[in-house]
PDB file of C-alpha atoms in Angstrom:
ATOM      1  CA  ILE Y   1     111.775  89.602 126.897  1.00  0.00           C
ATOM      2  CA  THR Y   2     108.705  87.396 126.330  1.00  0.00           C
ATOM      3  CA  SER Y   3     105.856  86.031 128.449  1.00  0.00           C
ATOM      4  CA  ASP Y   4     102.729  83.908 128.251  1.00  0.00           C
ATOM      5  CA  LEU Y   5     100.680  87.106 128.608  1.00  0.00           C
ATOM      6  CA  GLY Y   6     102.007  88.317 125.250  1.00  0.00           C
ATOM      7  CA  THR Y   7     105.127  90.320 126.091  1.00  0.00           C
ATOM      8  CA  ASP Y   8     107.522  90.357 123.144  1.00  0.00           C
ATOM      9  CA  LEU Y   9     110.030  93.167 123.656  1.00  0.00           C
ATOM     10  CA  SER Y  10     113.582  93.506 122.381  1.00  0.00           C
ATOM     11  CA  PHE Y  11     116.265  96.162 122.721  1.00  0.00           C
ATOM     12  CA  LYS Y  12     120.012  96.628 122.288  1.00  0.00           C
ATOM     13  CA  ARG Y  13     122.179  96.828 125.372  1.00  0.00           C
ATOM     14  CA  GLY Y  14     124.717  99.262 123.981  1.00  0.00           C
ATOM     15  CA  ASP Y  15     128.395  99.596 124.816  1.00  0.00           C
ATOM     16  CA  PRO Y  16     129.001  98.343 128.399  1.00  0.00           C
ATOM     17  CA  GLU Y  17     132.109 100.529 128.638  1.00  0.00           C
ATOM     18  CA  LYS Y  18     129.930 103.608 128.154  1.00  0.00           C
ATOM     19  CA  TYR Y  19     126.837 102.319 129.967  1.00  0.00           C
ATOM     20  CA  PRO Y  20     128.003 100.037 132.804  1.00  0.00           C
ATOM     21  CA  VAL Y  21     125.752  97.788 134.839  1.00  0.00           C
ATOM     22  CA  LEU Y  22     124.629  99.356 138.098  1.00  0.00           C
ATOM     23  CA  ARG Y  23     124.367  96.983 141.030  1.00  0.00           C
ATOM     24  CA  HIS Y  24     122.304  98.032 144.017  1.00  0.00           C
ATOM     25  CA  GLY Y  25     121.634  96.428 147.380  1.00  0.00           C
ATOM     26  CA  GLY Y  26     118.402  94.612 148.071  1.00  0.00           C
ATOM     27  CA  ASP Y  27     115.619  96.894 149.252  1.00  0.00           C
ATOM     28  CA  CYS Y  28     113.639  94.578 151.518  1.00  0.00           C
ATOM     29  CA  ASP Y  29     111.916  95.778 154.656  1.00  0.00           C
ATOM     30  CA  SER Y  30     112.309  94.814 158.323  1.00  0.00           C
ATOM     31  CA  PRO Y  31     112.346  92.441 160.070  1.00  0.00           C
ATOM     32  CA  GLY Y  32     115.474  90.897 158.620  1.00  0.00           C
ATOM     33  CA  ARG Y  33     116.167  93.727 156.199  1.00  0.00           C
ATOM     34  CA  ILE Y  34     117.977  92.444 153.122  1.00  0.00           C
ATOM     35  CA  GLY Y  35     120.718  94.573 151.649  1.00  0.00           C
ATOM     36  CA  SER Y  36     123.487  92.180 150.742  1.00  0.00           C
ATOM     37  CA  LEU Y  37     122.429  90.949 147.312  1.00  0.00           C
ATOM     38  CA  ALA Y  38     121.871  93.082 144.267  1.00  0.00           C
ATOM     39  CA  GLY Y  39     119.783  93.440 141.149  1.00  0.00           C
ATOM     40  CA  GLY Y  40     121.536  94.563 137.982  1.00  0.00           C
ATOM     41  CA  ILE Y  41     120.423  97.569 135.985  1.00  0.00           C
ATOM     42  CA  ALA Y  42     121.654  97.684 132.394  1.00  0.00           C
ATOM     43  CA  TYR Y  43     121.386 101.219 131.069  1.00  0.00           C
ATOM     44  CA  MET Y  44     120.227 101.390 127.490  1.00  0.00           C
ATOM     45  CA  GLY Y  45     123.033 102.413 125.226  1.00  0.00           C
ATOM     46  CA  GLU Y  46     120.904 102.830 122.128  1.00  0.00           C
ATOM     47  CA  GLU Y  47     118.041 105.034 123.149  1.00  0.00           C
ATOM     48  CA  THR Y  48     115.721 104.197 120.272  1.00  0.00           C
ATOM     49  CA  SER Y  49     116.340 100.444 120.112  1.00  0.00           C
ATOM     50  CA  ALA Y  50     113.399  99.118 122.195  1.00  0.00           C
ATOM     51  CA  ASN Y  51     110.538  97.704 120.133  1.00  0.00           C
ATOM     52  CA  GLY Y  52     107.590  95.451 120.866  1.00  0.00           C
ATOM     53  CA  VAL Y  53     104.911  94.766 123.443  1.00  0.00           C
ATOM     54  CA  LEU Y  54     105.262  94.676 127.229  1.00  0.00           C
ATOM     55  CA  TYR Y  55     102.587  93.381 129.599  1.00  0.00           C
ATOM     56  CA  VAL Y  56     103.198  94.777 133.082  1.00  0.00           C
ATOM     57  CA  ASN Y  57     101.638  92.543 135.750  1.00  0.00           C
ATOM     58  CA  GLY Y  58     103.395  93.309 139.035  1.00  0.00           C
ATOM     59  CA  ALA Y  59     103.606  96.834 140.365  1.00  0.00           C
ATOM     60  CA  GLN Y  60     104.500 100.408 139.561  1.00  0.00           C
ATOM     61  CA  GLU Y  61     106.766 102.754 141.463  1.00  0.00           C
ATOM     62  CA  ALA Y  62     106.830 106.397 140.410  1.00  0.00           C
ATOM     63  CA  TYR Y  63     109.393 108.996 141.442  1.00  0.00           C
ATOM     64  CA  ASP Y  64     108.907 112.732 140.897  1.00  0.00           C
ATOM     65  CA  GLN Y  65     109.562 116.015 142.711  1.00  0.00           C
ATOM     66  CA  PHE Y  66     106.989 115.064 145.357  1.00  0.00           C
ATOM     67  CA  GLY Y  67     108.619 111.754 146.300  1.00  0.00           C
ATOM     68  CA  SER Y  68     107.610 108.215 145.345  1.00  0.00           C
ATOM     69  CA  ILE Y  69     104.308 106.399 144.988  1.00  0.00           C
ATOM     70  CA  SER Y  70     104.153 102.594 144.843  1.00  0.00           C
ATOM     71  CA  GLN Y  71     101.241 100.288 144.182  1.00  0.00           C
ATOM     72  CA  MET Y  72     100.492  96.759 143.034  1.00  0.00           C
ATOM     73  CA  LEU Y  73      98.582  96.323 139.781  1.00  0.00           C
ATOM     74  CA  ASP Y  74      95.278  94.466 139.911  1.00  0.00           C
ATOM     75  CA  GLU Y  75      95.305  93.602 136.194  1.00  0.00           C
ATOM     76  CA  PRO Y  76      98.020  93.408 133.517  1.00  0.00           C
ATOM     77  CA  VAL Y  77      98.607  96.522 131.438  1.00  0.00           C
ATOM     78  CA  LYS Y  78      99.696  96.299 127.804  1.00  0.00           C
ATOM     79  CA  LEU Y  79     102.286  98.805 126.560  1.00  0.00           C
ATOM     80  CA  GLU Y  80     103.321  99.124 122.916  1.00  0.00           C
ATOM     81  CA  ILE Y  81     106.848 100.435 122.377  1.00  0.00           C
ATOM     82  CA  GLU Y  82     108.364 101.674 119.123  1.00  0.00           C
ATOM     83  CA  LYS Y  83     111.854 103.087 118.625  1.00  0.00           C
ATOM     84  CA  GLY Y  84     112.387 103.349 122.374  1.00  0.00           C
ATOM     85  CA  TYR Y  85     109.144 105.123 123.279  1.00  0.00           C
ATOM     86  CA  ILE Y  86     105.747 103.995 124.531  1.00  0.00           C
ATOM     87  CA  VAL Y  87     103.316 104.710 121.691  1.00  0.00           C
ATOM     88  CA  ASN Y  88     100.216 103.151 123.237  1.00  0.00           C
ATOM     89  CA  ILE Y  89      98.955 102.192 126.697  1.00  0.00           C
ATOM     90  CA  ASP Y  90      95.915  99.926 126.734  1.00  0.00           C
ATOM     91  CA  VAL Y  91      93.302 101.722 128.862  1.00  0.00           C
ATOM     92  CA  GLY Y  92      90.884  98.781 128.898  1.00  0.00           C
ATOM     93  CA  ASN Y  93      91.195  98.356 132.662  1.00  0.00           C
ATOM     94  CA  ARG Y  94      91.550 100.632 135.695  1.00  0.00           C
ATOM     95  CA  ASP Y  95      95.319 100.137 136.011  1.00  0.00           C
ATOM     96  CA  GLY Y  96      95.889 100.948 132.342  1.00  0.00           C
ATOM     97  CA  LYS Y  97      93.772 104.093 132.605  1.00  0.00           C
ATOM     98  CA  ARG Y  98      95.593 105.192 135.759  1.00  0.00           C
ATOM     99  CA  LEU Y  99      98.991 104.600 134.134  1.00  0.00           C
ATOM    100  CA  ASP Y 100      97.977 106.458 130.976  1.00  0.00           C
ATOM    101  CA  ASP Y 101      96.679 109.403 133.038  1.00  0.00           C
ATOM    102  CA  TRP Y 102      99.952 109.523 134.996  1.00  0.00           C
ATOM    103  CA  PHE Y 103     102.071 109.728 131.841  1.00  0.00           C
ATOM    104  CA  ARG Y 104      99.772 112.312 130.231  1.00  0.00           C
ATOM    105  CA  SER Y 105      99.853 114.517 133.338  1.00  0.00           C
ATOM    106  CA  PHE Y 106     103.436 115.580 132.528  1.00  0.00           C
ATOM    107  CA  ASN Y 107     102.681 116.639 128.936  1.00  0.00           C
ATOM    108  CA  ASP Y 108     106.239 115.662 128.003  1.00  0.00           C
ATOM    109  CA  PRO Y 109     107.077 113.068 125.315  1.00  0.00           C
ATOM    110  CA  GLU Y 110     110.381 112.249 127.042  1.00  0.00           C
ATOM    111  CA  MET Y 111     108.428 110.603 129.864  1.00  0.00           C
ATOM    112  CA  TYR Y 112     107.613 107.745 127.473  1.00  0.00           C
ATOM    113  CA  MET Y 113     111.226 106.774 126.759  1.00  0.00           C
ATOM    114  CA  PHE Y 114     112.366 103.283 127.843  1.00  0.00           C
ATOM    115  CA  ILE Y 115     115.585 103.886 129.767  1.00  0.00           C
ATOM    116  CA  HIS Y 116     116.685 100.752 131.617  1.00  0.00           C
ATOM    117  CA  THR Y 117     115.862  97.276 132.794  1.00  0.00           C
ATOM    118  CA  ASN Y 118     116.590  95.439 136.031  1.00  0.00           C
ATOM    119  CA  ILE Y 119     116.522  91.805 137.157  1.00  0.00           C
ATOM    120  CA  GLY Y 120     115.749  90.984 140.804  1.00  0.00           C
ATOM    121  CA  LEU Y 121     118.233  88.453 142.154  1.00  0.00           C
ATOM    122  CA  ASP Y 122     117.419  88.017 145.837  1.00  0.00           C
ATOM    123  CA  HIS Y 123     115.844  84.590 146.409  1.00  0.00           C
ATOM    124  CA  ARG Y 124     114.598  85.763 149.820  1.00  0.00           C
ATOM    125  CA  ALA Y 125     112.565  88.602 148.339  1.00  0.00           C
ATOM    126  CA  ALA Y 126     109.087  88.570 146.807  1.00  0.00           C
ATOM    127  CA  LEU Y 127     107.057  91.271 145.114  1.00  0.00           C
ATOM    128  CA  ARG Y 128     104.015  92.074 147.221  1.00  0.00           C
ATOM    129  CA  ALA Y 129     101.994  94.958 148.619  1.00  0.00           C
ATOM    130  CA  ARG Y 130     102.608  96.437 152.047  1.00  0.00           C
ATOM    131  CA  PRO Y 131     101.096  99.498 153.751  1.00  0.00           C
ATOM    132  CA  GLY Y 132     102.540 102.568 152.037  1.00  0.00           C
ATOM    133  CA  GLY Y 133     104.116 100.850 149.062  1.00  0.00           C
ATOM    134  CA  VAL Y 134     105.495  97.787 147.348  1.00  0.00           C
ATOM    135  CA  THR Y 135     107.896  95.471 149.152  1.00  0.00           C
ATOM    136  CA  TYR Y 136     111.056  94.182 147.477  1.00  0.00           C
ATOM    137  CA  SER Y 137     110.407  96.072 144.266  1.00  0.00           C
ATOM    138  CA  HIS Y 138     114.017  96.188 143.072  1.00  0.00           C
ATOM    139  CA  SER Y 139     115.309  92.898 144.411  1.00  0.00           C
ATOM    140  CA  ALA Y 140     112.363  90.470 144.073  1.00  0.00           C
ATOM    141  CA  TRP Y 141     113.550  87.095 142.801  1.00  0.00           C
ATOM    142  CA  GLY Y 142     112.953  86.784 139.059  1.00  0.00           C
ATOM    143  CA  CYS Y 143     111.077  90.082 138.778  1.00  0.00           C
ATOM    144  CA  ILE Y 144     112.166  92.532 136.106  1.00  0.00           C
ATOM    145  CA  ILE Y 145     111.829  96.271 136.052  1.00  0.00           C
ATOM    146  CA  THR Y 146     111.395  98.304 132.919  1.00  0.00           C
ATOM    147  CA  ALA Y 147     111.871 102.005 133.564  1.00  0.00           C
ATOM    148  CA  PHE Y 148     110.679 105.079 131.702  1.00  0.00           C
ATOM    149  CA  GLY Y 149     111.256 108.824 131.878  1.00  0.00           C
ATOM    150  CA  MET Y 150     114.014 110.585 133.767  1.00  0.00           C
ATOM    151  CA  ASN Y 151     117.326 108.816 134.187  1.00  0.00           C
ATOM    152  CA  TYR Y 152     119.909 111.494 134.854  1.00  0.00           C
ATOM    153  CA  ASN Y 153     122.911 109.761 136.347  1.00  0.00           C
ATOM    154  CA  PRO Y 154     126.242 110.772 134.766  1.00  0.00           C
ATOM    155  CA  LEU Y 155     128.104 108.286 136.971  1.00  0.00           C
ATOM    156  CA  PHE Y 156     126.477 105.448 135.052  1.00  0.00           C
ATOM    157  CA  GLY Y 157     126.476 107.050 131.613  1.00  0.00           C
ATOM    158  CA  MET Y 158     122.846 108.058 131.258  1.00  0.00           C
ATOM    159  CA  SER Y 159     121.610 111.629 130.980  1.00  0.00           C
ATOM    160  CA  HIS Y 160     117.987 111.440 129.847  1.00  0.00           C
ATOM    161  CA  LYS Y 161     116.068 114.302 131.407  1.00  0.00           C
ATOM    162  CA  ALA Y 162     112.322 114.190 132.006  1.00  0.00           C
ATOM    163  CA  PRO Y 163     110.021 115.370 134.826  1.00  0.00           C
ATOM    164  CA  ALA Y 164     109.756 111.978 136.583  1.00  0.00           C
ATOM    165  CA  HIS Y 165     110.863 108.333 136.620  1.00  0.00           C
ATOM    166  CA  LEU Y 166     108.666 105.226 136.577  1.00  0.00           C
ATOM    167  CA  ASP Y 167     109.660 101.632 137.389  1.00  0.00           C
ATOM    168  CA  LEU Y 168     107.238  98.978 136.161  1.00  0.00           C
ATOM    169  CA  MET Y 169     107.639  95.523 137.711  1.00  0.00           C
ATOM    170  CA  THR Y 170     106.802  92.409 135.714  1.00  0.00           C
ATOM    171  CA  THR Y 171     106.806  88.769 136.770  1.00  0.00           C
ATOM    172  CA  GLY Y 172     106.819  85.459 134.909  1.00  0.00           C
ATOM    173  CA  VAL Y 173     108.927  86.524 131.938  1.00  0.00           C
ATOM    174  CA  ASN Y 174     111.475  84.810 129.744  1.00  0.00           C
ATOM    175  CA  TYR Y 175     114.559  86.999 129.402  1.00  0.00           C
ATOM    176  CA  VAL Y 176     117.299  86.267 126.878  1.00  0.00           C
ATOM    177  CA  ILE Y 177     120.477  88.354 126.851  1.00  0.00           C
ATOM    178  CA  ASP Y 178     122.967  87.859 124.009  1.00  0.00           C
ATOM    179  CA  GLY Y 179     121.595  84.385 123.340  1.00  0.00           C
ATOM    180  CA  THR Y 180     121.660  83.237 126.992  1.00  0.00           C
ATOM    181  CA  GLN Y 181     118.335  82.732 128.748  1.00  0.00           C
ATOM    182  CA  VAL Y 182     118.689  84.369 132.164  1.00  0.00           C
ATOM    183  CA  LEU Y 183     115.034  84.013 133.224  1.00  0.00           C
ATOM    184  CA  ARG Y 184     112.626  81.240 132.303  1.00  0.00           C
ATOM    185  CA  ASP Y 185     109.027  81.941 133.349  1.00  0.00           C
ATOM    186  CA  GLY Y 186     110.374  84.344 135.971  1.00  0.00           C
ATOM    187  CA  VAL Y 187     112.956  81.966 137.426  1.00  0.00           C
ATOM    188  CA  PRO Y 188     116.702  82.666 137.072  1.00  0.00           C
ATOM    189  CA  THR Y 189     118.346  79.896 135.038  1.00  0.00           C
ATOM    190  CA  ASP Y 190     121.328  77.671 135.763  1.00  0.00           C
ATOM    191  CA  GLU Y 191     122.905  78.572 132.399  1.00  0.00           C
ATOM    192  CA  ALA Y 192     122.929  82.249 133.337  1.00  0.00           C
ATOM    193  CA  GLY Y 193     124.750  81.506 136.573  1.00  0.00           C
ATOM    194  CA  LEU Y 194     122.038  83.309 138.556  1.00  0.00           C
ATOM    195  CA  ALA Y 195     120.249  80.341 140.124  1.00  0.00           C
TER     196      ALA Y 195
END
């Protein structure tokens, strides 16, 4: 995964027989709720394989025992990832500081583990703020999610336990999977069969 902002992140998918792709319905809001198309979530098979830099520039959606909190980011946040874990969050802006504080509040190193990625595939959906949260966070066209923390779902092969789960939405990326470019500057490509 790369971007003009400076994202340069790579990871290994792992065995798809053990870690299948999860498809979920679109999560758009009324009117005209969208639930027919799906984004794909590829669970990481090799838990320590993610390495590089990720600039998050869309939104964050956190899930813990109190429910979920969603918000758009005002400025990009730089994350450095080594061997599958966030090792540094740039706190040079308000969003970076807020994200760093959120992770630190759990006092648990397993919160920093990169657990899955998602590609939004619904051309009718866009990532934007709405009262009470973020609209189209999982299905927004060309948006990716990188998730950290808890991912306990035996049905889909993952059993990483942590106190909470965080989805970070990023736009405008180039995404290459097994040599095939599936996103170019945040737009699904013809060669990937997603356009």
